[in-house]
Amino acid sequence: MAALLEVEDLRVEFGRGPETASVLNGVGYHVDEGETLAVLGESGSGKSVTAQTVMGILDAPPGRIIGGSVRFRGEELLGADPERRRLLRGESMAMIFQDALSALNPVYTVGFQIAEQFRFRRGMSRKDATARAVEMLDQVRIPNAKQRVKEYPHQFSGGMRQRAMIAMSLALDPELLIADEPTTALDVTVQAQIMDLLDELRRERGMGLVLITHDLGVVAEVADRIAVMYAGRIVEHTDAETLYARPGHPYTRGLMDSVPRVDDPGHAAGAPLRPIPGLPPSLAAIPNGCPFHPRCAYAQDVCVDDVPPLRELGDGHQAACHFAERFVAEGTDRPTTHEVVSG
Ligand SMILES: Nc1ncnc2c1ncn2[C@@H]1O[C@H](COP(=O)(O)OP(=O)(O)OP(=O)(O)O)[C@@H](O)[C@H]1O
Ligand code: SF4
Ligand SMILES: [Mg+2]
């Protein structure tokens, strides 16, 4: 399969002087045609900043790209002509934003907002563009699309609004879609419906899909591969099955225990979730050695001194932990960071 998107060693900072926050510290991932990559991590780990840098919409300043590479179908995008980047956005790569409600304009109908793209990018008449908007609403399974195209965002439920956002992002038929927390504000049933829809659309269109989430439960079934982010780095990368059964990084294991799991009746029934002890580090003062060491029950002296690189463990499974082989071998039999800390 051809590589659609290749991100390598991406480094981004925010701020100046002693306040400088190293937000991305060498992020790399790739997405092939027709494939789904989930990017998982706690709040502030750099998931959205990575996506914004890929899309060429990073808030800069205050953000600063200080190194790395973003290639789309082999073409380097960092440093590319802004006009070229603008053209690629929408046509080749599109993004659904974390905040669907504020991404829609409340004073225009949903149909108008979708049709605008056909008018301005495709030069269509208002009538043809509206007809295409109806087709798009149909494609994202909005019932009675002919009527709903005339309605305003506030007349749509949360789930329908998210569908409208998806329709808008797919209007120009992009090859890559980045969905930033597309289901966060929705209830569990609607979350599953939106995930299924994204998955179907990906399959129908042969599109590459990047699903950003802090909730592994939501993406486990649709992701081909999962990249786990911590403090602006990828700390683990593998397929969903391996990640569940044999996580190589203690942070991954902690994340799995801190989010509800659809396949775990205890959690589904409302059992209390167990957040990972401690907080993510300040990005202006990332700890020496392994950035996770202050929160890791397995930390040894070497973890305080040496940064563990992201290493290949076999079959495309990579983890950035000095003891990853041991953790993979032990699978989920060993206690998690939560259990070790709480005794
Ligand atoms: N415009 C900005 N100015 C200053 N700092 C920023 C800006 N945008 C992001 N950051 C910082 O970059 C870091 C990573 O932010 P990012 O939005 O990528 O996190 P995230 O992983 O998407 O988190 P969340 O799950 O909350 O969306 C955060 O510490 C954030 O404060
Ligand atoms: S390198 Fe050390 S501190 Fe970091 S995750 Fe592995 S065991 Fe924990
Ligand atoms: Mg985000």
Tab-separated table of C-alpha atoms and ligand atoms in Angstrom:
chain	number	residue	atom	x	y	z
A	1	MET	CA	0.000	0.000	0.000
A	2	ALA	CA	1.250	3.484	-0.834
A	3	ALA	CA	2.120	5.840	2.028
A	4	LEU	CA	-0.291	8.749	2.031
A	5	LEU	CA	1.075	10.712	4.955
A	6	GLU	CA	4.522	10.420	6.521
A	7	VAL	CA	5.351	12.514	9.569
A	8	GLU	CA	8.923	12.339	10.816
A	9	ASP	CA	10.707	13.726	13.847
A	10	LEU	CA	8.312	16.668	14.151
A	11	ARG	CA	9.395	19.307	16.676
A	12	VAL	CA	7.218	22.230	17.721
A	13	GLU	CA	7.666	24.810	20.475
A	14	PHE	CA	5.387	27.417	21.974
A	15	GLY	CA	6.554	30.542	23.805
A	16	ARG	CA	9.969	32.078	24.351
A	17	GLY	CA	12.904	31.950	26.774
A	18	PRO	CA	12.512	29.989	30.014
A	19	GLU	CA	8.780	29.737	29.309
A	20	THR	CA	9.395	27.777	26.097
A	21	ALA	CA	7.170	24.698	25.991
A	22	SER	CA	8.468	21.786	23.906
A	23	VAL	CA	5.110	20.642	22.678
A	24	LEU	CA	6.260	18.145	20.030
A	25	ASN	CA	9.543	16.368	20.666
A	26	GLY	CA	10.149	14.226	17.606
A	27	VAL	CA	6.705	12.921	16.616
A	28	GLY	CA	6.535	10.441	13.768
A	29	TYR	CA	3.700	8.439	12.248
A	30	HIS	CA	2.466	7.316	8.877
A	31	VAL	CA	-0.892	6.580	7.296
A	32	ASP	CA	-1.360	4.432	4.228
A	33	GLU	CA	-4.171	4.606	1.693
A	34	GLY	CA	-7.433	3.229	3.046
A	35	GLU	CA	-6.099	2.714	6.538
A	36	THR	CA	-7.083	4.026	9.982
A	37	LEU	CA	-4.493	5.241	12.466
A	38	ALA	CA	-5.712	6.154	15.945
A	39	VAL	CA	-3.671	8.693	17.905
A	40	LEU	CA	-4.247	8.249	21.605
A	41	GLY	CA	-3.070	10.262	24.592
A	42	GLU	CA	-4.057	12.387	27.575
A	43	SER	CA	-4.982	16.036	27.254
A	44	GLY	CA	-1.992	18.192	26.302
A	45	SER	CA	0.078	15.348	24.825
A	46	GLY	CA	0.259	17.114	21.450
A	47	LYS	CA	-2.333	15.243	19.400
A	48	SER	CA	-4.033	18.348	18.020
A	49	VAL	CA	-0.812	20.319	17.508
A	50	THR	CA	0.537	17.432	15.408
A	51	ALA	CA	-2.655	17.452	13.319
A	52	GLN	CA	-2.562	21.234	12.920
A	53	THR	CA	1.066	21.073	11.774
A	54	VAL	CA	0.197	18.371	9.238
A	55	MET	CA	-2.700	20.470	7.925
A	56	GLY	CA	-0.612	23.644	7.806
A	57	ILE	CA	-2.887	25.507	10.222
A	58	LEU	CA	-0.656	25.658	13.301
A	59	ASP	CA	-1.139	28.832	15.290
A	60	ALA	CA	2.312	30.285	14.490
A	61	PRO	CA	3.275	32.456	16.246
A	62	PRO	CA	3.080	31.591	19.095
A	63	GLY	CA	3.858	28.099	17.763
A	64	ARG	CA	7.179	27.406	16.029
A	65	ILE	CA	8.087	24.411	13.889
A	66	ILE	CA	11.741	23.747	14.658
A	67	GLY	CA	12.290	20.565	12.738
A	68	GLY	CA	10.978	17.470	11.084
A	69	SER	CA	9.151	16.506	7.962
A	70	VAL	CA	5.538	16.132	6.800
A	71	ARG	CA	5.161	14.411	3.437
A	72	PHE	CA	1.896	13.899	1.596
A	73	ARG	CA	2.235	11.349	-1.217
A	74	GLY	CA	5.962	11.979	-1.030
A	75	GLU	CA	5.697	15.778	-1.313
A	76	GLU	CA	7.326	17.734	1.522
A	77	LEU	CA	4.810	20.126	3.044
A	78	LEU	CA	6.872	21.859	5.724
A	79	GLY	CA	8.129	25.050	4.138
A	80	ALA	CA	5.929	24.560	1.059
A	81	ASP	CA	4.277	27.514	-0.649
A	82	PRO	CA	1.195	28.640	1.384
A	83	GLU	CA	-0.909	28.669	-1.777
A	84	ARG	CA	-0.006	25.030	-2.433
A	85	ARG	CA	-0.925	24.141	1.140
A	86	ARG	CA	-4.251	25.963	0.868
A	87	LEU	CA	-5.036	23.992	-2.262
A	88	LEU	CA	-4.214	20.665	-0.603
A	89	ARG	CA	-6.473	21.502	2.331
A	90	GLY	CA	-9.952	20.296	1.559
A	91	GLU	CA	-8.989	18.826	-1.843
A	92	SER	CA	-6.454	16.272	-0.610
A	93	MET	CA	-6.459	16.400	3.161
A	94	ALA	CA	-9.271	17.536	5.415
A	95	MET	CA	-9.793	17.838	9.140
A	96	ILE	CA	-12.788	17.661	11.445
A	97	PHE	CA	-12.188	19.894	14.411
A	98	GLN	CA	-12.418	19.021	18.063
A	99	ASP	CA	-15.180	21.558	18.610
A	100	ALA	CA	-17.871	20.776	16.005
A	101	LEU	CA	-20.318	23.324	17.343
A	102	SER	CA	-18.031	26.315	16.976
A	103	ALA	CA	-16.771	25.080	13.607
A	104	LEU	CA	-20.261	25.577	12.135
A	105	ASN	CA	-21.475	29.100	11.551
A	106	PRO	CA	-24.771	29.614	13.450
A	107	VAL	CA	-26.122	32.267	11.050
A	108	TYR	CA	-25.987	30.176	7.869
A	109	THR	CA	-27.932	27.030	7.035
A	110	VAL	CA	-26.009	23.772	7.097
A	111	GLY	CA	-26.662	23.367	3.384
A	112	PHE	CA	-25.278	26.799	2.565
A	113	GLN	CA	-22.071	26.031	4.445
A	114	ILE	CA	-21.525	22.778	2.567
A	115	ALA	CA	-22.574	24.270	-0.774
A	116	GLU	CA	-20.081	27.135	-0.380
A	117	GLN	CA	-17.231	24.748	-1.040
A	118	PHE	CA	-18.751	23.557	-4.306
A	119	ARG	CA	-19.389	27.141	-5.383
A	120	PHE	CA	-15.965	28.531	-4.554
A	121	ARG	CA	-13.726	25.560	-5.216
A	122	ARG	CA	-15.681	23.967	-8.057
A	123	GLY	CA	-17.313	27.052	-9.563
A	124	MET	CA	-20.800	25.503	-9.385
A	125	SER	CA	-24.026	27.480	-9.554
A	126	ARG	CA	-25.945	27.952	-6.305
A	127	LYS	CA	-28.567	25.432	-7.437
A	128	ASP	CA	-26.072	22.716	-8.395
A	129	ALA	CA	-24.023	23.332	-5.253
A	130	THR	CA	-27.134	22.939	-3.086
A	131	ALA	CA	-28.016	19.711	-4.869
A	132	ARG	CA	-24.483	18.438	-4.113
A	133	ALA	CA	-24.914	19.491	-0.464
A	134	VAL	CA	-28.067	17.353	-0.278
A	135	GLU	CA	-26.085	14.420	-1.708
A	136	MET	CA	-23.390	14.949	0.909
A	137	LEU	CA	-25.938	14.966	3.761
A	138	ASP	CA	-27.347	11.760	2.287
A	139	GLN	CA	-23.887	10.201	2.231
A	140	VAL	CA	-23.442	10.843	5.949
A	141	ARG	CA	-26.852	9.187	6.513
A	142	ILE	CA	-28.769	12.292	7.578
A	143	PRO	CA	-32.441	11.378	7.104
A	144	ASN	CA	-34.595	13.662	4.997
A	145	ALA	CA	-31.552	15.483	3.620
A	146	LYS	CA	-33.594	17.615	1.184
A	147	GLN	CA	-35.400	19.252	4.069
A	148	ARG	CA	-32.486	19.366	6.509
A	149	VAL	CA	-30.190	21.129	4.058
A	150	LYS	CA	-32.300	24.272	4.720
A	151	GLU	CA	-31.946	24.088	8.492
A	152	TYR	CA	-29.567	25.943	10.810
A	153	PRO	CA	-26.956	24.230	13.015
A	154	HIS	CA	-29.020	24.798	16.185
A	155	GLN	CA	-31.812	22.713	14.655
A	156	PHE	CA	-29.457	19.717	14.487
A	157	SER	CA	-28.773	17.358	17.412
A	158	GLY	CA	-25.140	16.872	18.486
A	159	GLY	CA	-24.800	13.673	16.464
A	160	MET	CA	-26.414	15.203	13.355
A	161	ARG	CA	-24.180	18.260	13.651
A	162	GLN	CA	-21.137	16.014	13.715
A	163	ARG	CA	-22.464	14.248	10.602
A	164	ALA	CA	-22.848	17.633	8.927
A	165	MET	CA	-19.232	18.435	9.842
A	166	ILE	CA	-18.125	15.169	8.301
A	167	ALA	CA	-20.126	15.985	5.149
A	168	MET	CA	-18.433	19.369	4.965
A	169	SER	CA	-14.948	17.909	5.359
A	170	LEU	CA	-15.555	15.272	2.679
A	171	ALA	CA	-17.188	17.585	0.132
A	172	LEU	CA	-14.058	17.979	-1.995
A	173	ASP	CA	-13.262	14.268	-1.804
A	174	PRO	CA	-10.017	14.313	0.201
A	175	GLU	CA	-7.702	11.302	0.293
A	176	LEU	CA	-6.874	11.833	3.965
A	177	LEU	CA	-9.224	12.795	6.779
A	178	ILE	CA	-8.021	13.786	10.235
A	179	ALA	CA	-10.827	13.589	12.795
A	180	ASP	CA	-9.866	15.338	16.033
A	181	GLU	CA	-11.929	13.855	18.887
A	182	PRO	CA	-14.963	13.526	16.605
A	183	THR	CA	-17.177	11.971	19.273
A	184	THR	CA	-16.118	13.569	22.549
A	185	ALA	CA	-19.265	15.588	23.231
A	186	LEU	CA	-21.658	12.810	22.225
A	187	ASP	CA	-23.365	10.100	24.243
A	188	VAL	CA	-22.082	6.536	23.972
A	189	THR	CA	-24.618	5.264	21.428
A	190	VAL	CA	-24.127	8.231	19.125
A	191	GLN	CA	-20.333	7.919	19.520
A	192	ALA	CA	-20.524	4.372	18.184
A	193	GLN	CA	-22.719	5.479	15.264
A	194	ILE	CA	-20.297	8.240	14.262
A	195	MET	CA	-17.356	5.834	14.485
A	196	ASP	CA	-19.200	3.326	12.275
A	197	LEU	CA	-20.015	6.082	9.802
A	198	LEU	CA	-16.388	7.242	9.597
A	199	ASP	CA	-15.289	3.663	9.145
A	200	GLU	CA	-17.817	3.066	6.328
A	201	LEU	CA	-16.880	6.295	4.572
A	202	ARG	CA	-13.205	5.396	4.792
A	203	ARG	CA	-13.923	2.034	3.193
A	204	GLU	CA	-16.212	3.429	0.472
A	205	ARG	CA	-13.703	6.117	-0.474
A	206	GLY	CA	-10.430	4.265	0.148
A	207	MET	CA	-9.479	7.214	2.305
A	208	GLY	CA	-6.717	7.337	4.922
A	209	LEU	CA	-8.145	8.209	8.343
A	210	VAL	CA	-6.426	9.620	11.428
A	211	LEU	CA	-8.638	9.341	14.501
A	212	ILE	CA	-7.510	11.458	17.424
A	213	THR	CA	-8.878	10.421	20.794
A	214	HIS	CA	-8.170	10.149	24.488
A	215	ASP	CA	-10.449	7.136	24.680
A	216	LEU	CA	-9.082	3.818	23.451
A	217	GLY	CA	-12.501	2.191	23.854
A	218	VAL	CA	-13.961	4.377	21.109
A	219	VAL	CA	-11.382	3.533	18.439
A	220	ALA	CA	-10.275	0.005	19.301
A	221	GLU	CA	-12.592	-1.663	16.806
A	222	VAL	CA	-11.922	0.571	13.818
A	223	ALA	CA	-8.199	1.348	14.110
A	224	ASP	CA	-5.689	-0.637	12.048
A	225	ARG	CA	-2.876	0.786	14.143
A	226	ILE	CA	-2.651	2.904	17.281
A	227	ALA	CA	0.008	5.479	18.156
A	228	VAL	CA	0.151	6.439	21.843
A	229	MET	CA	1.427	9.955	22.633
A	230	TYR	CA	2.940	11.225	25.864
A	231	ALA	CA	4.479	14.676	26.399
A	232	GLY	CA	4.883	15.342	22.683
A	233	ARG	CA	6.346	11.953	21.762
A	234	ILE	CA	5.026	8.707	20.369
A	235	VAL	CA	5.691	6.202	23.150
A	236	GLU	CA	4.054	3.132	21.646
A	237	HIS	CA	2.839	2.087	18.223
A	238	THR	CA	1.224	-1.171	17.143
A	239	ASP	CA	-2.059	-2.787	16.079
A	240	ALA	CA	-5.063	-2.636	18.431
A	241	GLU	CA	-4.991	-6.323	19.340
A	242	THR	CA	-1.331	-6.265	20.358
A	243	LEU	CA	-1.815	-3.032	22.263
A	244	TYR	CA	-4.580	-4.574	24.367
A	245	ALA	CA	-2.918	-7.910	24.942
A	246	ARG	CA	0.774	-7.030	25.213
A	247	PRO	CA	1.375	-3.321	25.803
A	248	GLY	CA	5.091	-2.563	25.901
A	249	HIS	CA	4.812	0.772	27.709
A	250	PRO	CA	3.463	1.204	31.257
A	251	TYR	CA	1.710	4.411	30.163
A	252	THR	CA	-0.317	2.514	27.553
A	253	ARG	CA	-1.398	0.032	30.174
A	254	GLY	CA	-2.354	2.879	32.506
A	255	LEU	CA	-4.403	4.539	29.750
A	256	MET	CA	-6.301	1.338	29.101
A	257	ASP	CA	-7.317	1.204	32.747
A	258	SER	CA	-8.334	4.844	32.886
A	259	VAL	CA	-10.965	4.863	30.123
A	260	PRO	CA	-14.261	2.994	29.840
A	261	ARG	CA	-14.043	-0.122	27.712
A	262	VAL	CA	-16.917	-1.306	25.591
A	263	ASP	CA	-15.686	-4.885	25.957
A	264	ASP	CA	-15.505	-4.696	29.754
A	265	PRO	CA	-18.909	-5.107	31.425
A	266	GLY	CA	-17.573	-3.785	34.752
A	267	HIS	CA	-16.655	-0.469	33.192
A	268	ALA	CA	-19.708	-0.381	30.967
A	269	ALA	CA	-21.892	-0.776	34.060
A	270	GLY	CA	-20.393	2.383	35.486
A	271	ALA	CA	-17.576	0.998	37.641
A	272	PRO	CA	-15.271	3.839	38.712
A	273	LEU	CA	-12.439	4.536	36.307
A	274	ARG	CA	-8.929	4.766	37.629
A	275	PRO	CA	-6.956	7.701	36.334
A	276	ILE	CA	-3.189	7.260	36.045
A	277	PRO	CA	-1.620	8.579	39.277
A	278	GLY	CA	0.042	12.008	38.949
A	279	LEU	CA	-0.236	14.515	36.137
A	280	PRO	CA	1.363	14.858	32.708
A	281	PRO	CA	4.552	16.955	32.962
A	282	SER	CA	4.723	20.652	32.232
A	283	LEU	CA	6.005	20.921	28.672
A	284	ALA	CA	8.248	23.789	29.783
A	285	ALA	CA	10.014	21.379	32.180
A	286	ILE	CA	9.833	17.840	30.818
A	287	PRO	CA	11.585	15.448	33.250
A	288	ASN	CA	15.027	14.060	32.397
A	289	GLY	CA	15.282	10.524	31.151
A	290	CYS	CA	11.957	8.862	30.477
A	291	PRO	CA	9.328	11.640	30.599
A	292	PHE	CA	6.900	9.184	32.231
A	293	HIS	CA	9.258	8.203	35.089
A	294	PRO	CA	7.678	10.367	37.854
A	295	ARG	CA	4.384	8.516	37.308
A	296	CYS	CA	5.744	5.058	36.543
A	297	ALA	CA	5.653	2.351	39.205
A	298	TYR	CA	8.364	0.451	37.312
A	299	ALA	CA	10.917	3.267	37.070
A	300	GLN	CA	14.577	2.344	37.768
A	301	ASP	CA	17.710	4.515	37.928
A	302	VAL	CA	18.263	4.183	34.184
A	303	CYS	CA	14.795	5.701	33.600
A	304	VAL	CA	15.810	8.885	35.399
A	305	ASP	CA	19.070	9.191	33.436
A	306	ASP	CA	18.389	7.989	29.894
A	307	VAL	CA	15.623	8.856	27.447
A	308	PRO	CA	14.286	5.559	26.068
A	309	PRO	CA	14.115	5.795	22.268
A	310	LEU	CA	11.134	4.382	20.365
A	311	ARG	CA	12.443	0.893	19.583
A	312	GLU	CA	11.248	-1.839	17.256
A	313	LEU	CA	10.164	-4.922	19.218
A	314	GLY	CA	9.175	-7.014	16.194
A	315	ASP	CA	6.220	-7.133	13.765
A	316	GLY	CA	5.950	-3.345	13.685
A	317	HIS	CA	5.394	-3.092	17.439
A	318	GLN	CA	7.402	-0.160	18.804
A	319	ALA	CA	7.690	1.178	22.340
A	320	ALA	CA	9.802	3.808	24.085
A	321	CYS	CA	10.506	2.069	27.383
A	322	HIS	CA	13.790	0.590	28.626
A	323	PHE	CA	11.964	-2.551	29.732
A	324	ALA	CA	9.467	-2.892	26.889
A	325	GLU	CA	10.480	-6.487	26.044
A	326	ARG	CA	9.771	-7.575	29.597
A	327	PHE	CA	6.368	-5.884	29.654
A	328	VAL	CA	5.401	-7.352	26.280
A	329	ALA	CA	6.392	-10.827	27.489
A	330	GLU	CA	4.396	-10.446	30.689
A	331	GLY	CA	1.315	-9.169	28.843
A	332	THR	CA	-1.473	-7.904	31.057
A	333	ASP	CA	-0.696	-10.369	33.873
A	334	ARG	CA	1.497	-7.940	35.759
A	335	PRO	CA	-0.115	-5.231	37.919
A	336	THR	CA	-0.638	-1.811	36.358
A	337	THR	CA	0.924	1.388	37.595
A	338	HIS	CA	-2.373	2.045	39.403
A	339	GLU	CA	-2.264	-1.185	41.387
A	340	VAL	CA	1.408	-0.887	42.257
A	341	VAL	CA	0.931	2.662	43.519
A	342	SER	CA	-2.237	1.985	45.500
A	343	GLY	CA	-0.671	-1.161	46.989
B	1	LIG	N1	-2.034	28.315	20.577
B	1	LIG	C1	-1.316	27.803	21.587
B	1	LIG	N2	-0.567	28.598	22.389
B	1	LIG	C2	0.165	28.086	23.406
B	1	LIG	N3	0.230	26.775	23.704
B	1	LIG	C3	-0.489	25.944	22.940
B	1	LIG	C4	-1.300	26.384	21.846
B	1	LIG	N4	-1.881	25.304	21.271
B	1	LIG	C5	-1.462	24.236	21.998
B	1	LIG	N5	-0.624	24.613	22.996
B	1	LIG	C6	-0.007	23.730	23.976
B	1	LIG	O1	0.467	22.580	23.328
B	1	LIG	C7	0.268	21.426	24.140
B	1	LIG	C8	-0.362	20.338	23.335
B	1	LIG	O2	-1.639	20.766	22.961
B	1	LIG	P1	-2.622	19.892	22.075
B	1	LIG	O3	-3.790	20.756	21.813
B	1	LIG	O4	-1.915	19.311	20.917
B	1	LIG	O5	-3.013	18.712	23.081
B	1	LIG	P2	-3.999	17.505	22.812
B	1	LIG	O6	-3.211	16.261	22.944
B	1	LIG	O7	-4.742	17.725	21.556
B	1	LIG	O8	-4.968	17.616	24.088
B	1	LIG	P3	-6.565	17.505	24.192
B	1	LIG	O9	-6.829	16.036	24.406
B	1	LIG	O10	-6.887	18.315	25.395
B	1	LIG	O11	-7.164	18.042	22.958
B	1	LIG	C9	-0.582	21.866	25.329
B	1	LIG	O12	0.257	21.947	26.451
B	1	LIG	C10	-1.076	23.219	24.934
B	1	LIG	O13	-1.166	24.049	26.061
B	2	SF4	S1	11.450	3.672	30.728
B	2	SF4	FE1	11.259	3.343	32.932
B	2	SF4	S2	10.013	5.066	33.687
B	2	SF4	FE2	9.771	4.964	31.457
B	2	SF4	S3	7.958	3.741	31.169
B	2	SF4	FE3	9.700	2.329	31.070
B	2	SF4	S4	9.932	1.566	33.152
B	2	SF4	FE4	8.612	3.370	33.278
B	3	MG	MG	-6.651	18.154	21.102
